[in-house]
mmCIF file of C-alpha atoms in Angstrom:
data_model
loop_
_atom_site.group_PDB
_atom_site.id
_atom_site.type_symbol
_atom_site.label_atom_id
_atom_site.label_comp_id
_atom_site.label_asym_id
_atom_site.label_seq_id
_atom_site.Cartn_x
_atom_site.Cartn_y
_atom_site.Cartn_z
ATOM 1 C CA GLN A 24 -5.310 -125.572 58.729
ATOM 2 C CA VAL A 25 -5.598 -128.569 60.735
ATOM 3 C CA GLN A 26 -8.675 -130.554 59.551
ATOM 4 C CA LEU A 27 -10.690 -133.137 61.425
ATOM 5 C CA VAL A 28 -13.108 -135.001 58.721
ATOM 6 C CA GLU A 29 -15.350 -137.249 60.696
ATOM 7 C CA SER A 30 -17.558 -140.211 58.691
ATOM 8 C CA GLY A 31 -19.464 -143.207 59.958
ATOM 9 C CA GLY A 32 -22.645 -140.946 61.000
ATOM 10 C CA GLY A 33 -26.307 -141.474 60.017
ATOM 11 C CA LEU A 34 -29.365 -143.626 60.844
ATOM 12 C CA VAL A 35 -29.412 -146.869 62.854
ATOM 13 C CA GLN A 36 -31.784 -149.098 64.143
ATOM 14 C CA PRO A 37 -32.268 -149.947 67.910
ATOM 15 C CA GLY A 38 -29.854 -152.711 69.020
ATOM 16 C CA GLY A 39 -27.879 -152.249 66.169
ATOM 17 C CA SER A 40 -24.272 -151.199 65.811
ATOM 18 C CA LEU A 41 -22.123 -148.394 63.497
ATOM 19 C CA LYS A 42 -18.307 -147.633 63.287
ATOM 20 C CA LEU A 43 -16.820 -143.470 62.971
ATOM 21 C CA SER A 44 -13.805 -142.767 61.864
ATOM 22 C CA CYS A 45 -11.933 -139.467 61.887
ATOM 23 C CA GLU A 46 -8.825 -138.259 60.867
ATOM 24 C CA ILE A 47 -6.945 -135.261 61.672
ATOM 25 C CA ARG A 48 -5.235 -133.780 58.587
ATOM 26 C CA LYS A 49 -2.516 -131.392 57.806
ATOM 27 C CA SER A 50 -1.214 -131.290 61.309
ATOM 28 C CA ILE A 51 2.079 -129.724 62.439
ATOM 29 C CA PHE A 52 2.560 -131.109 65.867
ATOM 30 C CA SER A 53 2.556 -134.358 67.115
ATOM 31 C CA ILE A 54 -0.936 -135.787 68.296
ATOM 32 C CA LEU A 55 -1.200 -136.673 71.881
ATOM 33 C CA ALA A 56 -4.670 -138.212 72.127
ATOM 34 C CA MET A 57 -8.041 -138.519 69.999
ATOM 35 C CA GLY A 58 -11.122 -138.924 70.950
ATOM 36 C CA TRP A 59 -15.280 -138.769 70.520
ATOM 37 C CA TYR A 60 -17.611 -136.922 72.060
ATOM 38 C CA ARG A 61 -21.356 -136.113 71.929
ATOM 39 C CA GLN A 62 -23.799 -134.063 72.427
ATOM 40 C CA ALA A 63 -27.745 -135.016 72.659
ATOM 41 C CA PRO A 64 -30.388 -131.697 72.737
ATOM 42 C CA GLY A 65 -30.705 -129.723 75.542
ATOM 43 C CA LYS A 66 -27.849 -131.324 77.427
ATOM 44 C CA GLN A 67 -24.238 -130.862 77.856
ATOM 45 C CA ARG A 68 -21.852 -132.313 75.532
ATOM 46 C CA GLU A 69 -19.809 -135.392 77.118
ATOM 47 C CA LEU A 70 -17.239 -137.721 76.942
ATOM 48 C CA VAL A 71 -17.902 -140.846 74.762
ATOM 49 C CA ALA A 72 -14.283 -142.174 74.336
ATOM 50 C CA VAL A 73 -10.677 -141.126 74.255
ATOM 51 C CA ILE A 74 -7.398 -142.615 73.509
ATOM 52 C CA ASN A 75 -3.965 -142.104 73.888
ATOM 53 C CA THR A 76 -1.864 -142.182 71.104
ATOM 54 C CA GLU A 77 1.541 -142.975 72.153
ATOM 55 C CA SER A 78 -0.043 -145.582 75.519
ATOM 56 C CA GLU A 79 -3.230 -146.689 73.459
ATOM 57 C CA SER A 80 -4.295 -146.512 76.956
ATOM 58 C CA THR A 81 -8.516 -145.067 77.144
ATOM 59 C CA GLU A 82 -11.255 -143.755 78.504
ATOM 60 C CA TYR A 83 -15.021 -144.738 78.475
ATOM 61 C CA GLY A 84 -17.877 -142.191 79.446
ATOM 62 C CA ASP A 85 -20.295 -144.187 81.896
ATOM 63 C CA SER A 86 -23.164 -143.916 79.418
ATOM 64 C CA VAL A 87 -21.024 -145.904 77.087
ATOM 65 C CA LYS A 88 -19.195 -148.485 78.466
ATOM 66 C CA GLY A 89 -19.512 -152.069 77.555
ATOM 67 C CA ARG A 90 -20.860 -150.682 74.256
ATOM 68 C CA CYS A 91 -18.087 -149.104 72.431
ATOM 69 C CA THR A 92 -14.836 -149.599 71.154
ATOM 70 C CA ILE A 93 -12.075 -146.977 70.621
ATOM 71 C CA SER A 94 -8.892 -147.616 68.867
ATOM 72 C CA ARG A 95 -6.611 -145.739 66.733
ATOM 73 C CA ASP A 96 -4.172 -145.830 64.099
ATOM 74 C CA ASN A 97 -1.187 -143.758 64.616
ATOM 75 C CA ALA A 98 0.509 -144.203 61.272
ATOM 76 C CA LYS A 99 -2.771 -142.642 59.574
ATOM 77 C CA ASN A 100 -3.277 -140.178 62.915
ATOM 78 C CA THR A 101 -7.443 -141.739 62.564
ATOM 79 C CA VAL A 102 -9.593 -142.668 65.590
ATOM 80 C CA TYR A 103 -12.379 -144.942 64.990
ATOM 81 C CA LEU A 104 -15.692 -145.868 67.494
ATOM 82 C CA GLN A 105 -16.743 -149.227 67.391
ATOM 83 C CA MET A 106 -20.601 -148.795 68.613
ATOM 84 C CA ASN A 107 -22.673 -151.990 69.850
ATOM 85 C CA ASP A 108 -26.486 -152.434 70.993
ATOM 86 C CA LEU A 109 -27.385 -148.256 70.252
ATOM 87 C CA ASN A 110 -30.280 -147.146 72.106
ATOM 88 C CA ALA A 111 -32.543 -143.941 71.230
ATOM 89 C CA ALA A 112 -30.342 -142.348 73.991
ATOM 90 C CA ASP A 113 -27.416 -142.662 71.970
ATOM 91 C CA THR A 114 -28.978 -140.286 69.183
ATOM 92 C CA ALA A 115 -26.365 -137.285 69.331
ATOM 93 C CA VAL A 116 -24.148 -135.247 67.738
ATOM 94 C CA TYR A 117 -20.753 -136.868 67.987
ATOM 95 C CA TYR A 118 -17.362 -134.439 67.537
ATOM 96 C CA CYS A 119 -14.192 -135.363 67.366
ATOM 97 C CA TYR A 120 -11.433 -134.445 69.567
ATOM 98 C CA ALA A 121 -8.209 -134.136 68.899
ATOM 99 C CA ALA A 122 -5.384 -132.840 71.826
ATOM 100 C CA GLU A 123 -2.045 -131.685 69.672
ATOM 101 C CA GLU A 124 1.263 -130.771 71.079
ATOM 102 C CA ARG A 125 2.855 -127.443 70.833
ATOM 103 C CA PRO A 126 5.780 -125.511 72.039
ATOM 104 C CA THR A 127 4.583 -124.080 75.196
ATOM 105 C CA ALA A 128 0.833 -125.735 75.939
ATOM 106 C CA GLU A 129 -1.735 -128.180 74.126
ATOM 107 C CA TYR A 130 -4.456 -127.666 71.342
ATOM 108 C CA ALA A 131 -7.694 -129.298 71.577
ATOM 109 C CA TYR A 132 -9.328 -129.546 67.707
ATOM 110 C CA TRP A 133 -12.770 -130.565 67.098
ATOM 111 C CA GLY A 134 -14.749 -132.073 64.560
ATOM 112 C CA GLN A 135 -17.652 -130.388 62.678
ATOM 113 C CA GLY A 136 -20.074 -133.191 64.193
ATOM 114 C CA THR A 137 -21.691 -136.204 62.623
ATOM 115 C CA GLN A 138 -25.223 -136.817 63.422
ATOM 116 C CA VAL A 139 -26.105 -140.593 65.132
ATOM 117 C CA THR A 140 -29.829 -141.166 65.067
ATOM 118 C CA VAL A 141 -31.096 -144.435 66.757
ATOM 119 C CA SER A 142 -34.630 -144.862 65.721
ATOM 120 C CA SER A 143 -37.398 -147.515 64.262
#
């Protein structure tokens, strides 16, 4: 079974930084893209950042533009998210995402989520 292993979440002070990582394991087919979404209490899950495996093109959510950088190590099937200048609004559960190529369709995988809490 494909597994997305997340790490790096936790408690951080306002204005601080952290780095998340996510490794996809036991992937049978190639990974087309990886990234992060987040969901705060009472809010809809939103895009944080995604990166295309082959082209390394990136897309960021409006709420994090200029403060986050996503990167990918294709050989390790691992995606990283560097987050800077964090504030309370960034408090959410962050979910790793991977799009896998299959013979007839793409399939989306989700991590279990890692809690990021920004508080003094």
